[in-house]
Structure formats: C-alpha cells, structure tokens
Amino acid sequence: MATVIRIAIDCMGGDEGIPVTVPAAFAFAQRYADTHLLLVGLPEEIEQAVSVCAKRYPDVSSDRYSIVAATEVVTMDDPVEVALRRKKDSSMRVAAQAVKDGRADACISAGNTGAWMAISRYVLKTLFGIDRPAIASALPNQKGGTTTMLDLGANVDCTAEHLLQFAIMGTALAQAGDVNHSPSVGLLNIGEEVIKGNDIVKQAAELLRQSTLNFYGNVEGNDIFKGTVDVVVCDGFVGNVALKSAEGVARMMSVMVREEFSRNIFTKLLGLIAMPVLAKFRRRVDNRQYNGAALLGLRGVVIKSHGAADAVAFGCALERAREAVQTGLLKRTAEAIAKLTNSQVEAVSSTQSGDSE
Amino acid sequence: MATVIRIAIDCMGGDEGIPVTVPAAFAFAQRYADTHLLLVGLPEEIEQAVSVCAKRYPDVSSDRYSIVAATEVVTMDDPVEVALRRKKDSSMRVAAQAVKDGRADACISAGNTGAWMAISRYVLKTLFGIDRPAIASALPNQKGGTTTMLDLGANVDCTAEHLLQFAIMGTALAQAGDVNHSPSVGLLNIGEEVIKGNDIVKQAAELLRQSTLNFYGNVEGNDIFKGTVDVVVCDGFVGNVALKSAEGVARMMSVMVREEFSRNIFTKLLGLIAMPVLAKFRRRVDNRQYNGAALLGLRGVVIKSHGAADAVAFGCALERAREAVQTGLLKRTAEAIAKLTNSQVEAVSSTQSGDSE
C-alpha cells in the first residue's frame, strides 16, 4: 500500500508564519516519505523559504510538495466576519478548499482559531448529523498515555445532544483506527459539591447511558490527567478553561523547578549534574508534542496548530493530520454518527408507533 | 489588644475525623496564643483524643479549649437533606450554631462540602444583598503570591449579578484587612476561540466595569497561576473544574519528577544528592498550605477544609479562619456589599426619576 497522504498547509498562519511552517513542512516530509505537501500562501515568500529548505533537506525532492498561491492572509486579530467574507482568497480558505476539491486529504493552520473554524466549516460543511464541530486534543496523563478531550473552545453553550455528538466524535478520534477498541468516555462534572452538575450535564449523562458508547460516567477535572477515561467530554467554555488552567499550572511548576535549581552556586551545580534527568522531565512535560487539535465534525480532516508553535510543535501538528487520514478518522466518525442517527430515528419512530420492537 | 479569637471546630468531619482535627487543633493552639478552640463532636471520643494531645502539647492549658457536645455526625455521603433535616444535633450544626450564638467567631469543618454549605447557610443566613454564598480559595501563582478564586463549586448556574457579588466578596477576602489595597479582579473567560464567552460572562463584564471594583477585564485559565490578577471570578462549575484540572496536572508532574529520579541507580543517586532542592520544590507545590476555603457571603466566618486533609493541612485551614476573623473579613464584606446595593438603588432611582445627578 503506497497511498500518498496529501496535506494542505496554511503557511501564513501562526505567530511566525513561513519561518516556522515551511521548515516544519520539510522536516516532516523527510520523516514521512508517504506524504505530499501543498504549501499554501503568498507564493514569492514561500518560494524564498522553500529554496533555503530544499538545500537543508536534500532528501525531499521537489515532487514531494507544491506551492499553491493565495493572495490574502488572515491575521491573528481579524474578526471572523472579515476572514470569512472579505478575504476570500486567504491562505486558510485556499487550504480548506483544497480538501473540499479532493486535492488534499487534510488541511492545517496555526492561524486565528475562530477564523479557521469558521472558514473550514463554511468551505467543508459539517458531517450529516453533526450540529456543531468541536475542537479536540490529546492531553498527556499520569498513566503515560493520552486523554482525548473536547470541546476545547468552539462552543460556549452546548445542549445535551451536542455533548453526545462530541462523545461520538471523540470516541472515533481516540480509537485511532482500531475499531475493536472501545474508548471509555467520561462526562466532565463537579464532584462532591453542593449540586452535582447542571441540567444539561445531567441530561447528557442520560443520553450517554442510553447510547452504545463505552460510557464510564461523570469524571472530575483531575481525572483528565489521571487517565481515568480515554475521552473527556464537556462544553467549550469549561474545556477551554480547564485546558488553560492546566497549562498555567504546568508552566508555574516548570518555573519553580528551574528556580529551585538556580537559587545559589550549590543548587546550580546540582542542576548541572541532574541535567539529564531534568531534561527528560522537561521533554515529558513539553507540550509541543501534544500540539495539533482536530476540528471534528467537518467533511474533511482539519487540524489547528497552536499559534505560538515553533517548527517542532508544528511538525507534531502535521503528524496529527497524517494520523487522522491514515486511520480513516473521517469515515469512522461519519459511520458512528450515522449509526447514532439511525438508532435515534428508530427510537423515535418506535415510540411514535407504540411498537417497542 | 488581647482579643481572643474563638474558633468552633467540627472535630468529626473529614476522612479521618478526630485523629486529624484534634491534634491539629492543639498544634494550632500552641502556635497562636490568642485563640480559644471549641472542640465540637461526640464528647467521649474527643475527650480521649484531648487527653493524649494535652500531654503532647503541655503549653496548651485547659482554659484554651472547651469540648462542646454534639450527638450526631454528618457522613461524607449523607445527602444534603439528611444532614440538614434529620441530623439536627450534628457536630456541623452545633459548630455553626456556636457562631450564630456569638460563642465563636468562626467555624470550620472538613466534612461533606454540600452539607456544610447547606447547614452553615441555614443557621447563619446570607449577608444582606448576597443571593448565594460562594466558595473561595487562595491558589499559588508564579509570582510567588496567591490568586483568590471563586466560586469553586457552590453554584453551578450563576447570573451576571451573582458573578458581581462574587467579585465583591473575593475583593474583601483578598484585601486581607488592608482596606487601602484594591485587589485587581479578573473575569474568567475563554480566549482567542470562536466566541468569546457566553452572554452571562459578557453581562458580568459590563456590571464589573460599572462597579467601583478594580476590574482588570477578562482573564484565561492560565492567568490564575500566572498571577495576572488578585481575584479570579467564575461560576462554580467552571471554577471547580479549573481547580481540579490544575490539581490533576500538579500531581501528574510531581509523579513525573519522582519517576525520572527513580529510573535507575544513577538517577536515584542524583535524586539523593538533589534531595534538599527537590524537597524545597515539593514544599512549594505542597497544596496542604493552601488548604482552607472560605464560604463567603454568610453572616459568620465559615471555613471548609479539604476532606482528605492531614493535621498539617487542617492546621492551615485553621489559620485561614483566624486570619479572616483578625482582618474583619465579615464586616468588610458586609460594608462592600452595602455600598454596592446603595449605589445600585441610587442608580435605579436616578434612572427612574430621570435625574442623572
């Protein structure tokens, strides 16, 4: 099987743009010989970067990538309306269109999240049965594996049905191609406190219990990193806050470790001696390796890289795109959703006809 | 000034109960000579623990504490209704009643959060102008200080007005007696994502902007631990998830540091050598020192300790109680709320009369 995985890269997106995206693309192409990259953006600028990278990565022959011109660039603070309506030839739009037209299997951008979500949704449309796309990411857990979490910020207000759809999409992502694996799903809730969750969460739990998903039950914030379940589902407001709180603590603790080892000459010396161990710790908590969120529920594989990603982090996001294509994420998600929709239609019609068969 | 601070302790609460609470109380009494402790619970069991502790802490004379009998105990999984209606002589109830009757200045429990909130609210009532009490705690931040965060789980659904009230209560708590200090307040929101916050958060931002509080604006999850603002306000669902996610990451990272240093003989040796530095790091991230959340908005100082607290952690929670009394938290909160209510009444009446003066 020598299928080529074609990825359309918005080279203009992110805090750095081309200086990060193009070198990352070449490094990635060198790592994975089964890929073809569409480098989308202002052609002169990309060509310049390509001529430098082509020398640095001689193994990546010129038939491994193509430059696809776009005349406009969505900036980090462009309002969604501007990105969508005024910049119709933006690199984001052209990248998404390449997937729509079947010229690419996946697209990726490190640009403005809101604009990327709106554009990819507008161009690709949602899968049948999905009301709202969601942002999903794999986070490291204490067990040494990852926990897939969604929604991380696309939808601030969700119904119970939306949360169920997120659970289905998250399950498909966490399966990663192994259809026999039935990832456990947890519903993010609050614990021992006064009232356990709001009405929407309670209704969602009911829907999840009735579904064919491997529903574990409610989980709390700490369970994300404990690895209690494979998939954690929540609305985008809660998910975004949880993710960023976690990032904040991780950064604070890394700073503290560094501070303690640079307090005086003795501790600095210790830090030097302990360097290999500390470096290993740093690698494990390095969030660059978890870069690359999936925008799930669209008729195409769409990946969002962190805006501040460097070439290493952007390369990890490219790997997410490749994995999603390779494991048939889209087909599996569509099938799971269709199954649910059918079973719901059946449930409704059997209720209506009074026939419980 | 030799005012004695009287704290009513629910000795039965928490995972361990008396074996933690009574020794912690004695250690605390030894540290702070200006305190008098009401040890509330099943008298025989408390007396037994007291006789042991009295020997261990000979400096704590018997006039520094009194045993207050309660015949019932609220368990960790008692439903709120049972705790409130069926166990009318519980140690929680008696501790709260001691504050109500003016026999104590503050009360504390490590028991069932929901029950403690319900009982203390029932016994003490809310301050004039406060619709709902909130749970607030000080969390460590990267700047070496603390960030006061609320609500951490008492209210899953909040209106914009509730969030404003939380901001006022949080400001009073963060002032810690220094009335000239005007703590900055951030409203927890999501960042660059598709839609910035829901309607309630947007309305709350408007109310906060109009208030006399030192409103910074929106903050994101990572700002809690960055120390961007002194007070972070959010609803109880979001706050609880953020707090527990943060705890989860902190635990994961501590485990990772330990794992890296126990990988082989060489790293273990390094770990031994680096012990003092690692111990210092561990002390800094030790969440026991941040134990003791305040139930704000009640007509009395009410503290909640973590259920799993050991004697060190419970002692820290006792310090929170002492601080709150010493700094006049209650009076300051009531005054701040009254000021707000008056200004709102004035605003409404001036709008109604068409008089903008």
XYZ file of C-alpha atoms in Angstrom:
714
model
C 0.000 0.000 0.000
C 1.671 3.172 -1.159
C -1.118 5.706 -0.771
C 0.190 9.222 -0.564
C -1.236 11.428 2.174
C -1.675 14.947 0.871
C -1.752 17.762 3.421
C -2.610 21.376 2.593
C -0.645 23.692 4.880
C -1.649 27.293 5.521
C 1.957 28.544 5.565
C 0.958 32.077 6.543
C -0.784 31.197 9.833
C 0.601 31.431 13.351
C 2.674 33.998 15.205
C 5.676 33.366 12.960
C 4.143 32.128 9.719
C 6.502 30.947 6.976
C 9.727 30.837 9.084
C 8.035 28.136 11.182
C 5.639 26.412 8.827
C 7.892 25.812 5.795
C 10.911 24.373 7.678
C 8.485 22.232 9.719
C 6.911 21.006 6.479
C 10.277 19.971 5.051
C 11.356 18.217 8.233
C 8.022 16.401 8.254
C 8.317 15.435 4.570
C 11.745 13.989 5.312
C 10.330 11.941 8.230
C 7.346 10.614 6.275
C 8.020 9.547 2.721
C 4.327 8.784 2.179
C 3.296 12.435 2.241
C 2.791 15.194 -0.303
C 2.526 18.758 0.942
C 0.581 21.659 -0.544
C 2.289 24.811 0.672
C -0.436 27.457 0.580
C 0.200 31.199 0.814
C 1.893 34.194 -0.801
C 3.961 32.408 -3.488
C 7.060 34.644 -3.552
C 7.553 34.395 0.185
C 7.024 30.651 0.216
C 9.397 30.154 -2.723
C 12.109 32.019 -0.880
C 11.740 29.803 2.195
C 11.495 26.699 0.018
C 14.768 27.457 -1.769
C 16.524 27.594 1.618
C 14.831 24.453 2.947
C 15.400 22.479 -0.262
C 19.143 22.788 0.397
C 18.774 21.858 4.051
C 16.625 18.813 3.258
C 18.125 17.390 0.058
C 16.179 14.127 0.528
C 12.898 15.957 -0.003
C 12.618 16.043 -3.788
C 10.613 18.768 -5.483
C 7.797 16.377 -6.430
C 7.060 15.915 -2.716
C 5.471 19.371 -2.411
C 3.753 22.023 -4.483
C 3.280 25.701 -3.857
C -0.348 26.790 -4.027
C -0.899 30.525 -4.358
C -3.221 32.554 -2.155
C -3.305 36.342 -2.347
C -4.577 37.148 1.134
C -3.650 36.402 4.732
C -5.964 36.198 7.735
C -4.282 37.955 10.655
C -4.416 36.787 14.273
C -6.867 39.534 15.191
C -9.047 39.613 12.099
C -12.692 39.308 13.158
C -14.334 36.136 11.875
C -16.546 38.165 9.524
C -13.554 39.813 7.861
C -11.730 36.499 7.482
C -14.794 34.819 6.031
C -16.380 37.491 3.827
C -13.646 39.932 2.860
C -10.627 37.651 2.436
C -11.995 35.116 0.003
C -8.572 34.223 -1.322
C -6.877 33.799 2.025
C -4.343 31.016 2.555
C -6.758 29.462 5.075
C -9.580 29.449 2.576
C -7.420 28.016 -0.209
C -6.118 25.270 2.099
C -9.635 24.241 3.134
C -10.792 24.425 -0.491
C -8.010 22.009 -1.492
C -9.603 19.425 0.818
C -13.080 20.232 -0.477
C -11.890 19.756 -4.080
C -10.184 16.468 -3.277
C -6.703 17.822 -3.938
C -5.707 17.290 -0.308
C -6.688 14.766 2.374
C -6.227 17.148 5.282
C -5.570 20.815 5.934
C -3.807 22.593 8.780
C -3.371 26.118 10.054
C -1.687 27.749 13.048
C -3.687 30.922 12.486
C -6.616 32.603 14.229
C -8.735 29.769 15.709
C -12.081 31.454 15.243
C -11.375 32.265 11.600
C -10.004 28.796 10.872
C -13.063 27.170 12.426
C -15.453 29.464 10.518
C -13.666 29.114 7.175
C -13.212 25.346 7.318
C -16.824 24.954 8.400
C -18.044 27.243 5.619
C -15.984 25.509 2.948
C -16.295 21.884 4.071
C -19.662 21.866 5.896
C -20.439 19.612 8.853
C -20.959 15.878 8.633
C -24.547 14.694 8.349
C -25.996 14.545 11.866
C -23.485 16.947 13.424
C -24.831 20.302 14.562
C -21.562 21.814 15.641
C -17.927 20.983 15.074
C -15.774 20.678 18.178
C -12.094 21.170 18.968
C -10.418 18.041 20.336
C -6.930 17.390 21.580
C -4.957 14.578 23.193
C -3.547 15.550 26.595
C -0.878 13.626 28.495
C -1.962 11.634 31.522
C -0.333 10.083 34.559
C -0.608 6.592 33.081
C 1.817 7.582 30.341
C -0.935 7.657 27.713
C -3.173 10.433 26.495
C -6.687 11.581 27.250
C -8.721 12.939 24.330
C -10.658 15.993 25.415
C -13.351 18.020 23.683
C -14.763 20.617 23.200
C -11.831 22.921 23.891
C -13.420 26.187 22.896
C -15.533 26.069 19.749
C -18.905 26.048 21.503
C -19.568 28.027 24.661
C -23.166 26.917 25.066
C -23.980 23.291 24.406
C -27.087 21.160 24.676
C -27.052 17.592 25.956
C -27.308 16.392 22.335
C -24.203 18.351 21.413
C -22.293 16.708 24.247
C -23.431 13.312 22.976
C -22.205 14.175 19.484
C -18.873 15.274 20.967
C -18.635 11.912 22.730
C -19.125 10.089 19.430
C -16.567 12.220 17.613
C -14.103 11.915 20.490
C -14.533 8.148 20.512
C -13.705 7.995 16.798
C -10.604 10.135 17.342
C -9.417 8.105 20.343
C -9.954 4.794 18.503
C -7.209 5.930 16.139
C -8.107 3.329 13.564
C -8.540 0.402 15.917
C -12.268 -0.200 15.535
C -12.190 -3.046 18.051
C -11.032 -0.631 20.703
C -13.963 0.968 22.506
C -12.571 4.007 24.323
C -14.180 4.856 27.650
C -15.976 8.198 27.776
C -16.264 10.421 30.838
C -18.568 13.404 31.223
C -16.797 16.298 32.919
C -18.688 17.324 36.032
C -18.091 18.679 39.505
C -17.653 16.403 42.418
C -18.776 16.246 45.938
C -20.001 19.836 45.850
C -23.474 21.118 46.604
C -25.197 20.299 43.350
C -23.645 17.746 41.065
C -23.711 19.447 37.715
C -26.297 21.476 35.898
C -29.340 20.205 33.994
C -27.533 19.940 30.668
C -24.848 17.696 32.114
C -27.459 15.525 33.808
C -29.390 15.147 30.541
C -26.190 14.406 28.642
C -25.357 11.649 31.151
C -28.759 10.119 30.452
C -28.195 10.230 26.676
C -24.726 8.743 27.059
C -26.028 5.932 29.240
C -28.586 5.048 26.565
C -26.004 5.157 23.758
C -23.822 2.320 22.544
C -20.710 4.231 23.614
C -18.488 2.913 26.398
C -19.774 5.465 28.920
C -17.865 5.489 32.195
C -19.936 8.145 33.959
C -19.056 11.504 35.431
C -15.434 12.477 35.864
C -13.821 15.472 37.561
C -11.096 17.852 36.408
C -8.268 15.831 37.947
C -9.398 12.703 36.073
C -8.250 14.273 32.787
C -4.616 13.934 33.885
C -5.107 10.822 35.955
C -6.130 8.975 32.812
C -9.367 7.665 34.328
C -11.036 7.544 30.903
C -9.936 7.735 27.259
C -12.259 10.570 26.260
C -13.456 13.514 28.366
C -16.456 15.469 27.093
C -17.508 18.976 28.127
C -18.737 22.250 26.663
C -16.211 24.576 25.041
C -16.171 27.131 27.827
C -15.365 24.604 30.532
C -12.927 22.723 28.281
C -11.013 25.828 27.335
C -10.714 26.989 30.945
C -9.651 23.515 32.125
C -7.002 23.227 29.413
C -5.568 26.674 30.032
C -5.612 26.246 33.818
C -3.689 23.037 33.354
C -1.188 24.761 31.066
C -0.822 27.525 33.649
C -0.007 25.121 36.470
C 2.416 23.170 34.294
C 4.258 26.364 33.426
C 4.310 27.505 37.063
C 5.755 24.194 38.210
C 8.417 24.172 35.487
C 9.429 27.670 36.530
C 9.583 26.546 40.169
C 11.830 23.572 39.366
C 14.144 25.900 37.456
C 14.104 28.477 40.251
C 14.956 25.930 42.918
C 17.941 24.711 40.901
C 19.260 28.215 40.247
C 18.984 29.551 43.779
C 22.751 29.508 44.541
C 26.035 28.043 43.326
C 25.417 24.744 45.098
C 21.951 24.227 43.647
C 23.187 25.356 40.211
C 25.888 22.719 40.359
C 23.282 20.161 41.346
C 21.175 21.328 38.426
C 24.110 20.714 36.094
C 24.686 17.228 37.458
C 20.968 16.449 37.362
C 20.680 17.938 33.860
C 19.984 14.650 32.018
C 17.197 13.764 34.439
C 15.725 17.250 34.380
C 15.928 17.326 30.590
C 14.000 14.085 30.448
C 11.380 15.514 32.776
C 11.191 18.632 30.613
C 10.734 16.519 27.490
C 7.874 14.639 29.133
C 6.052 17.820 30.101
C 6.921 19.596 26.847
C 3.518 20.486 25.485
C 4.861 20.866 21.949
C 4.473 17.125 21.453
C 0.723 17.445 22.111
C 0.280 20.257 19.593
C -2.367 19.808 16.926
C -6.029 19.895 17.813
C -8.572 18.312 15.492
C -11.625 20.268 14.358
C -14.046 17.373 14.449
C -17.401 17.050 12.724
C -16.384 18.561 9.393
C -16.399 16.821 5.996
C -12.633 16.810 5.907
C -9.663 16.447 8.227
C -8.909 19.880 9.674
C -6.103 20.446 12.170
C -5.381 23.527 14.261
C -1.852 24.136 15.493
C -1.129 26.424 18.435
C -0.413 29.938 17.139
C 2.834 30.138 19.101
C 4.073 26.782 17.792
C 7.703 26.508 16.761
C 8.849 24.181 13.988
C 8.978 21.175 16.338
C 5.449 21.802 17.604
C 4.105 22.485 14.108
C 5.682 19.208 12.973
C 3.739 17.407 15.720
C 0.512 19.005 14.492
C 1.363 17.767 10.967
C 1.672 14.265 12.428
C -1.844 14.602 13.841
C -3.090 15.381 10.318
C -1.286 12.382 8.860
C -2.576 10.036 11.599
C -6.153 11.201 11.104
C -6.001 10.496 7.375
C -4.156 7.221 7.797
C -6.631 5.878 10.374
C -9.688 6.901 8.358
C -10.948 9.230 11.074
C -13.480 10.896 8.819
C -15.121 7.703 7.607
C -15.258 6.247 11.109
C -16.793 9.419 12.547
C -19.392 9.585 9.774
C -20.304 5.937 10.306
C -20.609 6.330 14.070
C -22.800 9.390 13.655
C -24.964 7.662 11.039
C -25.418 4.702 13.382
C -26.494 7.017 16.169
C -28.836 8.989 13.942
C -30.441 5.803 12.671
C -30.882 4.428 16.152
C -32.394 7.717 17.256
C -34.732 7.762 14.264
C -35.703 4.191 15.087
C -36.193 5.049 18.736
C -38.406 7.988 17.835
C -40.460 6.054 15.270
C -40.865 3.065 17.559
C -42.059 5.401 20.309
C -44.439 7.088 17.918
C -45.888 3.871 16.551
C -46.135 2.435 20.028
C -44.144 -0.534 18.788
C -41.311 -1.377 21.128
C -39.757 -3.987 18.824
C -5.036 44.405 72.078
C -5.601 40.980 73.536
C -8.792 39.884 71.828
C -9.218 36.151 71.838
C -10.240 34.542 68.546
C -12.699 31.724 69.198
C -12.978 29.003 66.576
C -15.605 26.263 66.628
C -14.145 23.100 65.100
C -16.285 20.274 63.764
C -13.950 17.564 65.058
C -15.936 14.766 63.395
C -15.621 15.992 59.783
C -13.205 14.804 57.121
C -11.958 11.415 56.016
C -10.146 10.864 59.328
C -12.144 12.968 61.793
C -10.817 13.264 65.347
C -7.340 11.723 64.722
C -6.654 14.655 62.403
C -8.751 17.501 63.763
C -7.895 17.329 67.479
C -4.080 17.075 67.126
C -4.251 19.845 64.505
C -6.256 21.978 66.932
C -3.676 21.529 69.695
C -0.746 22.307 67.396
C -2.616 25.379 66.218
C -3.415 26.494 69.777
C 0.263 26.183 70.628
C 1.223 28.337 67.615
C -1.366 31.033 68.315
C -1.774 32.054 71.938
C -4.608 34.428 71.026
C -7.044 31.622 70.179
C -9.684 29.646 72.030
C -10.983 26.462 70.447
C -14.429 24.900 70.732
C -13.985 21.216 70.003
C -17.372 20.083 68.722
C -18.443 16.449 68.417
C -19.070 13.201 70.277
C -17.717 14.134 73.739
C -16.235 10.765 74.809
C -14.227 10.400 71.618
C -12.978 13.972 71.760
C -12.034 13.656 75.435
C -9.951 10.611 74.649
C -8.037 12.436 71.907
C -7.716 15.520 74.107
C -6.141 13.568 76.964
C -3.445 12.328 74.571
C -2.872 15.755 72.992
C -2.805 17.567 76.337
C 0.302 15.572 77.213
C 1.903 16.192 73.830
C 1.214 19.934 73.981
C 1.758 20.862 77.636
C 1.845 24.574 76.735
C -1.811 24.457 75.742
C -3.582 24.885 79.079
C -7.081 23.524 79.547
C -8.646 27.002 79.518
C -7.566 27.362 75.884
C -10.248 24.958 74.651
C -13.628 23.571 75.564
C -15.399 20.437 74.453
C -18.865 21.086 73.020
C -21.093 18.051 72.747
C -22.965 17.048 69.598
C -24.815 13.742 69.379
C -24.794 13.241 65.615
C -22.283 13.143 62.782
C -22.829 14.049 59.141
C -21.101 11.454 56.968
C -19.233 12.184 53.739
C -22.050 10.745 51.640
C -25.062 11.954 53.575
C -27.433 13.725 51.198
C -27.852 17.416 51.995
C -31.478 16.826 53.048
C -30.470 14.192 55.606
C -27.689 16.366 57.012
C -29.978 19.363 57.272
C -33.320 17.923 58.372
C -32.597 14.645 60.127
C -29.351 15.365 61.948
C -30.280 18.462 63.873
C -27.675 17.877 66.548
C -24.779 17.173 64.220
C -21.302 18.449 65.018
C -21.542 20.654 61.894
C -24.806 22.175 63.065
C -23.538 22.760 66.595
C -20.339 24.395 65.288
C -22.295 26.771 63.043
C -24.751 27.484 65.867
C -21.846 28.499 68.127
C -21.046 31.269 65.635
C -24.699 32.237 65.349
C -24.985 32.493 69.158
C -21.838 34.574 69.444
C -19.907 31.881 71.293
C -17.432 31.554 68.433
C -16.005 33.972 65.852
C -15.533 31.364 63.156
C -16.385 27.743 62.460
C -14.619 25.100 60.401
C -15.333 21.622 59.049
C -13.516 19.121 56.840
C -16.773 17.240 56.236
C -19.164 16.878 53.309
C -18.991 20.193 51.398
C -22.617 20.227 50.311
C -23.868 19.561 53.829
C -21.521 22.116 55.399
C -22.622 24.761 52.915
C -26.312 23.977 53.461
C -26.079 23.825 57.260
C -23.975 26.954 57.681
C -26.253 28.803 55.288
C -29.368 27.601 57.113
C -28.009 28.500 60.543
C -26.184 31.739 59.751
C -28.144 33.076 56.744
C -26.585 35.140 53.966
C -25.406 38.715 54.326
C -27.869 41.396 53.257
C -27.548 41.821 49.497
C -25.998 38.400 48.857
C -28.126 35.905 46.951
C -25.758 32.989 47.119
C -22.695 32.170 49.174
C -19.591 31.172 47.242
C -16.553 29.017 47.948
C -13.278 30.921 47.678
C -9.695 29.815 47.994
C -6.219 31.282 47.589
C -4.173 29.457 44.960
C -0.414 29.796 44.479
C 0.810 31.751 41.482
C 4.024 32.102 39.506
C 4.767 35.476 41.080
C 5.175 33.781 44.458
C 1.902 35.194 45.744
C -1.621 33.850 45.695
C -4.657 34.326 43.493
C -8.053 34.313 45.207
C -10.528 32.334 43.147
C -14.282 31.908 43.455
C -16.761 30.261 43.081
C -15.165 26.836 43.404
C -18.288 24.739 43.356
C -21.184 26.098 45.388
C -23.178 27.450 42.439
C -23.327 25.659 39.114
C -25.537 28.216 37.401
C -24.850 31.865 38.031
C -26.296 35.120 36.751
C -24.160 38.151 35.951
C -25.278 39.695 39.260
C -24.028 36.654 41.163
C -20.630 36.992 39.496
C -20.540 40.664 40.528
C -21.326 39.683 44.124
C -18.567 37.068 43.998
C -16.173 39.781 42.809
C -17.058 41.960 45.805
C -16.676 39.098 48.269
C -13.430 37.992 46.654
C -12.077 41.526 46.831
C -12.835 41.664 50.556
C -11.092 38.332 51.096
C -8.031 39.304 49.034
C -7.716 42.669 50.805
C -6.966 40.686 53.962
C -7.542 43.647 56.196
C -5.624 46.214 54.165
C -8.503 48.463 53.104
C -6.171 50.695 51.099
C -5.283 47.763 48.893
C -7.622 47.469 45.935
C -7.150 43.947 44.549
C -7.491 43.585 40.783
C -10.370 41.405 39.637
C -10.373 39.250 36.505
C -13.393 37.594 34.946
C -12.594 34.051 33.826
C -13.328 33.683 30.141
C -12.087 31.828 27.082
C -9.522 33.306 24.808
C -8.990 33.641 21.176
C -11.574 30.986 20.389
C -14.640 31.305 18.210
C -16.967 33.110 20.550
C -15.527 34.960 23.478
C -17.659 33.865 26.361
C -21.355 33.395 26.817
C -23.974 36.074 27.470
C -23.722 35.845 31.252
C -19.989 36.475 31.221
C -20.439 39.396 28.835
C -23.118 40.921 31.086
C -20.970 40.339 34.165
C -18.074 42.173 32.479
C -20.385 45.120 31.909
C -21.507 45.150 35.564
C -17.901 44.879 36.744
C -16.820 47.747 34.510
C -19.557 49.938 36.009
C -18.645 48.956 39.583
C -16.114 50.632 41.844
C -14.039 47.452 41.932
C -10.569 47.352 40.400
C -11.735 45.402 37.336
C -8.906 44.206 35.118
C -11.051 42.603 32.417
C -11.269 39.079 31.104
C -8.622 36.552 32.058
C -7.997 32.994 30.871
C -7.327 29.805 32.781
C -3.549 30.183 32.707
C -3.810 33.652 34.267
C -4.902 32.077 37.561
C -1.408 30.653 38.038
C 0.429 33.436 36.263
C -0.824 35.845 38.908
C -2.231 38.292 36.358
C -4.883 39.479 38.826
C -5.528 39.182 42.569
C -9.052 37.793 42.265
C -10.493 35.494 39.586
C -14.270 35.218 39.352
C -16.272 32.464 37.651
C -19.283 30.235 38.181
C -18.955 27.208 40.429
C -18.949 24.627 37.657
C -16.109 26.263 35.760
C -14.209 27.069 38.967
C -14.437 23.551 40.285
C -13.281 22.027 37.002
C -10.410 24.524 36.682
C -9.240 23.873 40.243
C -9.373 20.110 39.918
C -7.709 20.126 36.479
C -4.923 22.183 37.990
C -4.601 19.756 40.904
C -4.505 16.884 38.419
C -1.645 18.385 36.421
C 0.280 19.269 39.555
C 0.003 15.682 40.780
C 0.994 14.299 37.375
C 4.074 16.493 37.230
C 5.134 15.618 40.776
C 4.828 11.946 39.895
C 6.901 12.525 36.752
C 9.700 14.278 38.670
C 9.762 11.363 41.108
C 9.723 8.798 38.305
C 12.601 10.455 36.476
C 14.720 10.434 39.634
C 13.967 6.784 40.431
C 14.616 5.382 36.964
C 17.958 3.698 37.772
C 20.755 3.683 40.334
C 22.409 6.710 38.780
C 19.272 8.845 38.777
C 18.390 7.648 42.284
C 21.803 8.788 43.491
C 21.224 12.117 41.799
C 17.842 12.300 43.491
C 19.532 11.779 46.860
C 22.058 14.497 46.177
C 19.404 16.837 44.862
C 17.117 15.982 47.795
C 17.254 19.393 49.527
C 16.374 21.164 46.290
C 13.634 18.714 45.410
C 12.246 18.928 48.937
C 12.073 22.678 48.613
C 10.269 22.318 45.313
C 7.873 19.835 46.897
C 7.203 22.235 49.767
C 6.376 24.984 47.311
C 3.900 22.866 45.390
C 2.514 21.207 48.539
C -1.163 22.063 48.317
C -1.660 21.466 52.050
C -0.506 25.004 52.694
C -3.384 26.326 50.572
C -5.989 24.276 52.405
C -8.965 26.110 53.825
C -11.597 27.567 51.527
C -13.845 30.331 52.797
C -17.620 30.063 52.415
C -18.224 33.716 51.655
C -21.456 35.665 51.903
C -22.658 34.205 55.191
C -23.233 36.115 58.452
C -20.268 34.434 60.047
C -16.795 33.211 59.157
C -17.146 29.677 57.808
C -14.154 27.669 56.602
C -14.104 24.402 54.683
C -11.063 22.162 54.904
C -10.330 19.514 52.301
C -11.836 16.199 53.399
C -8.535 14.379 52.903
C -6.588 16.957 54.927
C -3.956 15.678 57.340
C -3.122 17.527 60.568
C -0.737 19.913 58.760
C -3.338 20.797 56.137
C -6.112 21.131 58.717
C -3.843 23.454 60.699
C -3.504 25.656 57.602
C -7.278 25.794 57.281
C -7.472 26.861 60.943
C -5.069 29.685 60.082
C -7.469 30.822 57.348
C -10.219 31.028 59.983
C -8.021 33.037 62.334
C -6.918 35.415 59.552
C -10.497 36.025 58.449
C -11.552 36.966 61.982
C -8.447 39.012 62.656
C -8.803 41.051 59.464
C -12.512 41.701 59.957
C -13.470 39.921 56.752
C -17.146 39.801 57.636
C -17.506 43.488 58.387
C -15.575 44.471 55.275
C -17.645 42.203 53.054
C -20.903 43.499 54.526
C -19.780 47.090 54.033
C -18.707 46.492 50.450
C -21.989 44.796 49.641
C -23.989 47.558 51.332
C -22.086 50.158 49.324
C -22.866 48.309 46.115
C -26.522 47.814 46.998
C -26.871 51.511 47.840
C -25.204 52.578 44.632
C -27.457 50.230 42.678
C -30.516 51.575 44.488
C -29.324 55.091 43.719
C -28.659 54.176 40.104
C -32.114 52.682 39.737
C -33.861 55.590 41.449
C -31.888 58.167 39.486
C -32.801 56.372 36.267
C -36.418 56.237 37.320
C -36.580 59.888 38.297
C -34.699 60.842 35.154
C -32.219 62.645 37.347
C -28.662 61.828 36.358
C -27.092 63.684 39.303
